[in-house]
Short mmCIF file of C-alpha atoms and ligand atoms in Angstrom, two decimals:
data_model
loop_
_atom_site.label_atom_id
_atom_site.label_comp_id
_atom_site.label_asym_id
_atom_site.label_seq_id
_atom_site.Cartn_x
_atom_site.Cartn_y
_atom_site.Cartn_z
CA MET A 414 -115.99 -16.14 -87.60
CA THR A 415 -115.67 -12.39 -87.54
CA ALA A 416 -114.13 -10.70 -90.56
CA LEU A 417 -111.39 -8.23 -89.71
CA LEU A 418 -110.28 -7.30 -93.22
CA THR A 419 -112.58 -7.51 -96.20
CA ILE A 420 -111.51 -6.76 -99.76
CA GLU A 421 -114.04 -6.74 -102.57
CA SER A 422 -113.44 -6.46 -106.33
CA LEU A 423 -110.25 -4.48 -105.78
CA GLN A 424 -108.54 -3.05 -108.84
CA ALA A 425 -105.28 -1.13 -108.92
CA HIS A 426 -103.22 0.23 -111.79
CA TYR A 427 -99.72 1.56 -112.30
CA GLY A 428 -100.36 3.96 -115.15
CA LYS A 429 -102.10 1.79 -117.74
CA ILE A 430 -100.87 -1.49 -116.30
CA ALA A 431 -103.48 -3.37 -114.28
CA ALA A 432 -101.71 -4.85 -111.24
CA LEU A 433 -104.93 -5.95 -109.49
CA LYS A 434 -107.82 -7.02 -111.70
CA GLY A 435 -110.63 -7.27 -109.17
CA ILE A 436 -109.57 -9.35 -106.20
CA SER A 437 -111.73 -10.31 -103.23
CA LEU A 438 -110.44 -11.76 -100.01
CA GLN A 439 -111.13 -11.87 -96.32
CA VAL A 440 -108.99 -12.15 -93.21
CA ASN A 441 -110.88 -13.21 -90.11
CA GLN A 442 -110.11 -12.15 -86.58
CA GLY A 443 -107.31 -14.29 -85.16
CA GLU A 444 -106.24 -15.87 -88.44
CA ILE A 445 -102.94 -16.14 -90.26
CA VAL A 446 -103.71 -15.86 -93.96
CA ALA A 447 -101.03 -16.51 -96.57
CA LEU A 448 -100.96 -14.70 -99.89
CA LEU A 449 -99.03 -16.83 -102.38
CA GLY A 450 -98.11 -16.55 -106.02
CA SER A 451 -95.23 -16.05 -108.39
CA ASN A 452 -93.28 -12.84 -109.01
CA GLY A 453 -95.38 -9.97 -110.23
CA ALA A 454 -98.70 -11.61 -109.32
CA GLY A 455 -99.78 -8.54 -107.36
CA LYS A 456 -99.17 -9.61 -103.77
CA SER A 457 -97.15 -6.56 -102.72
CA THR A 458 -99.58 -4.27 -104.53
CA THR A 459 -102.41 -5.78 -102.48
CA LEU A 460 -100.64 -4.90 -99.22
CA LYS A 461 -99.77 -1.45 -100.54
CA ALA A 462 -103.40 -0.81 -101.42
CA ILE A 463 -104.50 -1.90 -97.93
CA SER A 464 -101.98 0.41 -96.27
CA GLY A 465 -102.89 3.36 -98.49
CA ILE A 466 -99.62 3.61 -100.42
CA VAL A 467 -101.28 2.58 -103.68
CA ARG A 468 -104.67 4.12 -104.43
CA PRO A 469 -107.18 1.57 -105.77
CA THR A 470 -108.90 2.28 -109.06
CA SER A 471 -112.07 0.65 -107.78
CA GLY A 472 -113.32 -1.80 -105.20
CA GLU A 473 -113.58 -1.84 -101.44
CA ILE A 474 -111.19 -2.41 -98.54
CA ALA A 475 -112.68 -2.43 -95.05
CA LEU A 476 -111.32 -3.03 -91.57
CA ALA A 477 -113.97 -4.30 -89.15
CA GLY A 478 -116.61 -2.91 -91.49
CA LYS A 479 -115.07 0.57 -91.87
CA SER A 480 -113.80 1.55 -95.29
CA LEU A 481 -110.09 2.33 -95.61
CA VAL A 482 -110.33 3.50 -99.21
CA GLY A 483 -109.23 7.10 -99.53
CA CYS A 484 -107.69 7.20 -96.04
CA ALA A 485 -104.11 8.46 -95.72
CA PRO A 486 -101.45 5.90 -94.74
CA HIS A 487 -101.09 7.40 -91.24
CA GLN A 488 -104.85 7.08 -90.68
CA ILE A 489 -104.67 3.43 -91.69
CA VAL A 490 -101.84 2.91 -89.21
CA GLU A 491 -103.95 4.57 -86.54
CA ALA A 492 -106.83 2.26 -87.45
CA GLY A 493 -104.53 -0.63 -86.51
CA VAL A 494 -103.04 -1.87 -89.77
CA ILE A 495 -99.25 -2.17 -89.75
CA HIS A 496 -97.26 -3.12 -92.85
CA VAL A 497 -93.74 -4.55 -92.71
CA PRO A 498 -92.59 -4.05 -96.30
CA GLU A 499 -90.21 -6.24 -98.26
CA GLY A 500 -86.59 -5.46 -97.47
CA ARG A 501 -87.15 -4.57 -93.80
CA ARG A 502 -86.11 -0.87 -93.82
CA ILE A 503 -84.96 -0.46 -90.27
CA PHE A 504 -82.92 2.60 -89.32
CA ALA A 505 -79.32 1.45 -89.77
CA GLY A 506 -77.81 4.34 -87.80
CA LEU A 507 -80.05 3.93 -84.76
CA THR A 508 -79.72 1.32 -82.04
CA VAL A 509 -82.14 -1.57 -81.66
CA ARG A 510 -83.83 0.21 -78.75
CA GLU A 511 -84.12 3.48 -80.66
CA ASN A 512 -85.67 1.66 -83.62
CA LEU A 513 -88.27 0.19 -81.27
CA GLU A 514 -88.95 3.51 -79.59
CA LEU A 515 -89.73 5.02 -82.99
CA GLY A 516 -92.20 2.21 -83.71
CA GLY A 517 -93.99 2.90 -80.44
CA PHE A 518 -94.27 6.61 -80.95
CA THR A 519 -97.78 7.85 -81.60
CA LYS A 520 -99.59 11.00 -80.63
CA ARG A 521 -101.33 9.41 -77.69
CA ARG A 522 -98.74 6.96 -76.41
CA GLU A 523 -97.26 7.61 -72.95
CA LYS A 524 -93.55 7.11 -72.39
CA ALA A 525 -94.27 4.37 -69.85
CA ALA A 526 -96.39 2.49 -72.37
CA VAL A 527 -93.57 2.61 -74.93
CA LYS A 528 -91.19 1.21 -72.32
CA GLU A 529 -93.63 -1.56 -71.47
CA GLY A 530 -94.02 -2.34 -75.18
CA ILE A 531 -90.26 -2.68 -75.53
CA GLU A 532 -90.14 -5.06 -72.55
CA GLN A 533 -92.87 -7.21 -74.14
CA ALA A 534 -91.05 -7.15 -77.46
CA PHE A 535 -87.81 -8.25 -75.82
CA ALA A 536 -89.64 -11.14 -74.13
CA LEU A 537 -90.59 -12.35 -77.60
CA PHE A 538 -87.17 -11.62 -79.11
CA PRO A 539 -84.44 -12.26 -76.52
CA ARG A 540 -81.81 -11.94 -79.27
CA LEU A 541 -82.78 -8.31 -79.70
CA GLN A 542 -82.61 -7.63 -75.99
CA GLU A 543 -79.00 -8.79 -75.92
CA ARG A 544 -78.35 -6.35 -78.77
CA SER A 545 -80.44 -3.41 -77.59
CA GLN A 546 -77.53 -0.95 -77.89
CA GLN A 547 -76.22 -2.32 -81.19
CA LEU A 548 -76.75 -0.26 -84.34
CA GLY A 549 -79.52 -1.63 -86.57
CA GLY A 550 -77.26 -1.66 -89.62
CA THR A 551 -74.82 -4.06 -87.97
CA LEU A 552 -77.44 -6.73 -87.23
CA SER A 553 -77.56 -9.90 -89.32
CA GLY A 554 -80.31 -10.21 -91.96
CA GLY A 555 -82.42 -12.39 -89.68
CA GLU A 556 -81.97 -10.05 -86.73
CA GLN A 557 -82.95 -7.08 -88.91
CA GLN A 558 -86.12 -8.90 -89.94
CA MET A 559 -86.88 -9.60 -86.27
CA LEU A 560 -86.33 -5.94 -85.50
CA ALA A 561 -88.66 -4.88 -88.31
CA ILE A 562 -91.40 -7.20 -87.01
CA CYS A 563 -90.75 -6.16 -83.44
CA ARG A 564 -90.97 -2.48 -84.36
CA ALA A 565 -94.30 -3.13 -86.09
CA LEU A 566 -95.62 -4.78 -82.93
CA MET A 567 -94.83 -1.66 -80.93
CA ALA A 568 -97.87 -0.07 -82.57
CA ARG A 569 -100.09 -2.90 -81.21
CA PRO A 570 -101.59 -3.74 -84.60
CA LYS A 571 -105.00 -5.30 -85.10
CA LEU A 572 -103.74 -6.53 -88.46
CA LEU A 573 -100.05 -7.18 -89.07
CA MET A 574 -99.06 -7.46 -92.74
CA LEU A 575 -95.70 -9.06 -93.51
CA ASP A 576 -94.19 -8.91 -97.00
CA GLU A 577 -91.77 -11.80 -97.52
CA PRO A 578 -90.23 -11.98 -94.05
CA SER A 579 -88.10 -14.97 -95.08
CA MET A 580 -86.49 -13.25 -98.06
CA GLY A 581 -82.77 -13.91 -98.31
CA LEU A 582 -82.51 -15.75 -95.00
CA ALA A 583 -80.96 -19.14 -94.27
CA PRO A 584 -83.45 -21.99 -93.71
CA ILE A 585 -82.78 -22.23 -90.00
CA ILE A 586 -83.43 -18.50 -89.56
CA VAL A 587 -86.58 -18.77 -91.70
CA GLN A 588 -87.84 -21.39 -89.26
CA GLU A 589 -87.08 -19.10 -86.34
CA ILE A 590 -88.97 -16.20 -87.94
CA MET A 591 -91.93 -18.48 -88.75
CA ASN A 592 -92.06 -19.65 -85.13
CA ILE A 593 -92.11 -16.06 -83.94
CA ILE A 594 -94.93 -15.20 -86.37
CA LYS A 595 -96.90 -18.14 -84.99
CA GLU A 596 -96.33 -16.95 -81.43
CA ILE A 597 -97.39 -13.38 -82.29
CA ASN A 598 -100.60 -14.83 -83.71
CA ARG A 599 -101.11 -17.05 -80.68
CA GLN A 600 -100.92 -13.93 -78.53
CA GLY A 601 -103.86 -12.49 -80.47
CA THR A 602 -102.63 -10.60 -83.55
CA THR A 603 -104.26 -11.29 -86.91
CA ILE A 604 -101.70 -11.70 -89.70
CA LEU A 605 -101.67 -11.37 -93.49
CA LEU A 606 -98.48 -12.92 -94.79
CA ILE A 607 -96.88 -12.78 -98.24
CA GLU A 608 -94.41 -15.56 -98.89
CA GLN A 609 -92.46 -16.97 -101.81
CA ASN A 610 -91.66 -19.81 -99.46
CA ALA A 611 -95.10 -21.39 -99.77
CA LYS A 612 -94.12 -24.50 -97.86
CA ALA A 613 -93.10 -22.53 -94.78
CA ALA A 614 -96.11 -20.21 -95.06
CA LEU A 615 -98.67 -23.01 -95.37
CA LYS A 616 -97.22 -24.71 -92.31
CA LEU A 617 -98.34 -21.87 -90.11
CA ALA A 618 -101.22 -20.23 -91.98
CA HIS A 619 -104.84 -21.18 -91.40
CA ARG A 620 -105.91 -20.29 -94.94
CA GLY A 621 -104.30 -19.15 -98.14
CA TYR A 622 -104.99 -17.35 -101.40
CA VAL A 623 -103.02 -17.92 -104.58
CA MET A 624 -102.59 -14.99 -106.97
CA GLU A 625 -101.68 -15.01 -110.64
CA THR A 626 -101.31 -11.88 -112.78
CA GLY A 627 -103.57 -9.69 -110.71
CA ARG A 628 -106.26 -12.24 -109.90
CA ILE A 629 -106.95 -14.73 -107.15
CA VAL A 630 -106.98 -18.15 -108.76
CA MET A 631 -107.37 -20.32 -105.69
CA GLU A 632 -108.37 -20.06 -102.07
CA ASN A 633 -108.61 -22.74 -99.42
CA THR A 634 -107.48 -23.90 -96.03
CA ALA A 635 -103.73 -24.28 -95.68
CA ASP A 636 -104.17 -28.04 -95.25
CA VAL A 637 -105.89 -28.36 -98.62
CA LEU A 638 -103.47 -26.03 -100.42
CA ARG A 639 -100.50 -27.95 -99.04
CA THR A 640 -101.69 -31.11 -100.73
CA ASP A 641 -103.14 -29.59 -103.93
CA ASP A 642 -101.26 -31.02 -106.91
CA SER A 643 -101.08 -27.80 -108.91
CA ILE A 644 -99.88 -25.81 -105.89
CA VAL A 645 -97.31 -28.43 -105.04
CA LYS A 646 -96.01 -28.35 -108.62
CA ALA A 647 -96.03 -24.58 -109.01
CA TYR A 648 -94.88 -23.38 -105.61
CA LEU A 649 -93.69 -26.19 -103.41
CA GLY A 650 -90.90 -27.36 -105.63
CA ALA A 651 -92.08 -30.91 -106.19
P1 LIG B 573 -92.96 -10.06 -106.11
O1 LIG B 573 -93.09 -11.35 -105.41
O2 LIG B 573 -92.01 -10.13 -107.28
O3 LIG B 573 -92.77 -8.88 -105.23
P2 LIG B 573 -95.76 -9.39 -106.31
O4 LIG B 573 -96.73 -10.49 -106.43
O5 LIG B 573 -95.62 -8.76 -105.00
O6 LIG B 573 -94.36 -9.87 -106.86
P3 LIG B 573 -96.30 -6.74 -107.26
O7 LIG B 573 -95.04 -6.17 -106.73
O8 LIG B 573 -97.55 -6.43 -106.57
O9 LIG B 573 -96.16 -8.31 -107.40
O10 LIG B 573 -96.42 -6.33 -108.80
C1 LIG B 573 -97.58 -6.56 -109.59
C2 LIG B 573 -97.37 -5.99 -110.98
O11 LIG B 573 -97.31 -4.56 -110.92
C3 LIG B 573 -96.08 -6.42 -111.65
O12 LIG B 573 -96.33 -6.61 -113.01
C4 LIG B 573 -95.14 -5.25 -111.43
O13 LIG B 573 -94.18 -5.16 -112.44
C5 LIG B 573 -96.07 -4.09 -111.46
N1 LIG B 573 -95.60 -2.97 -110.61
C6 LIG B 573 -95.33 -3.03 -109.29
N2 LIG B 573 -94.93 -1.84 -108.82
C7 LIG B 573 -94.92 -0.99 -109.88
C8 LIG B 573 -94.63 0.38 -110.06
N3 LIG B 573 -94.25 1.14 -109.03
N4 LIG B 573 -94.74 0.90 -111.30
C9 LIG B 573 -95.15 0.14 -112.34
N5 LIG B 573 -95.47 -1.16 -112.25
C10 LIG B 573 -95.37 -1.73 -111.03
#
């Protein structure tokens, strides 16, 4: 297995508060890895550190062996790491198509390539194609989440990081989003997924890490985590 993302002994602070107390994890090429844990465990901070929004106090973050520590967020995007933050943040006043065009815009991208990217995105998300001229802000919560994921894909990420894509969505829509995440992975994108909905996440992830107050307290294959008594009790609502 080839490591795509490697994190070693990562620490991060907000002022004096330690949000990450030395975590190590790895995401291999082609995997879906779930990052689980209760509120405030440090999951979002981990993604923010990877994408350069939060500066680590110490430790290492590397993509395919190249350090990302100290890189600016736009350089990390250019390296192929795309972060879909919690709460989606699409452009409410722009149409679906315009939102996607913005996601595809980079210094080097040709117009034709952006158009092709949008066609591919629409193949994956037919519901968005039907709504290509609709304003982002008028989409349902599930459709907005699809748009946020779709916009991230426009950048052709090597690593796609999703922060709670199921947040606030009805169970049937959660299932739809999870199926799409699985399909994106099947088409070759490596995924790091934060989920409160551990049950749904462990159904599609290959492996998972459990965080508690800034540390990783457990790591295993999704199959093992799904049946682990303490996980079941703490996160799977048994
Ligand atoms: P949630 O599921 O609630 O989003 P999380 O596991 O993603 O939780 P983080 O958002 O990473 O947790 O937060 C980790 C810790 O850092 C928490 O104690 C949180 O209160 C704190 N924290 C997060 N952001 C800030 C900030 N901007 N300033 C100060 N403290 C912060």
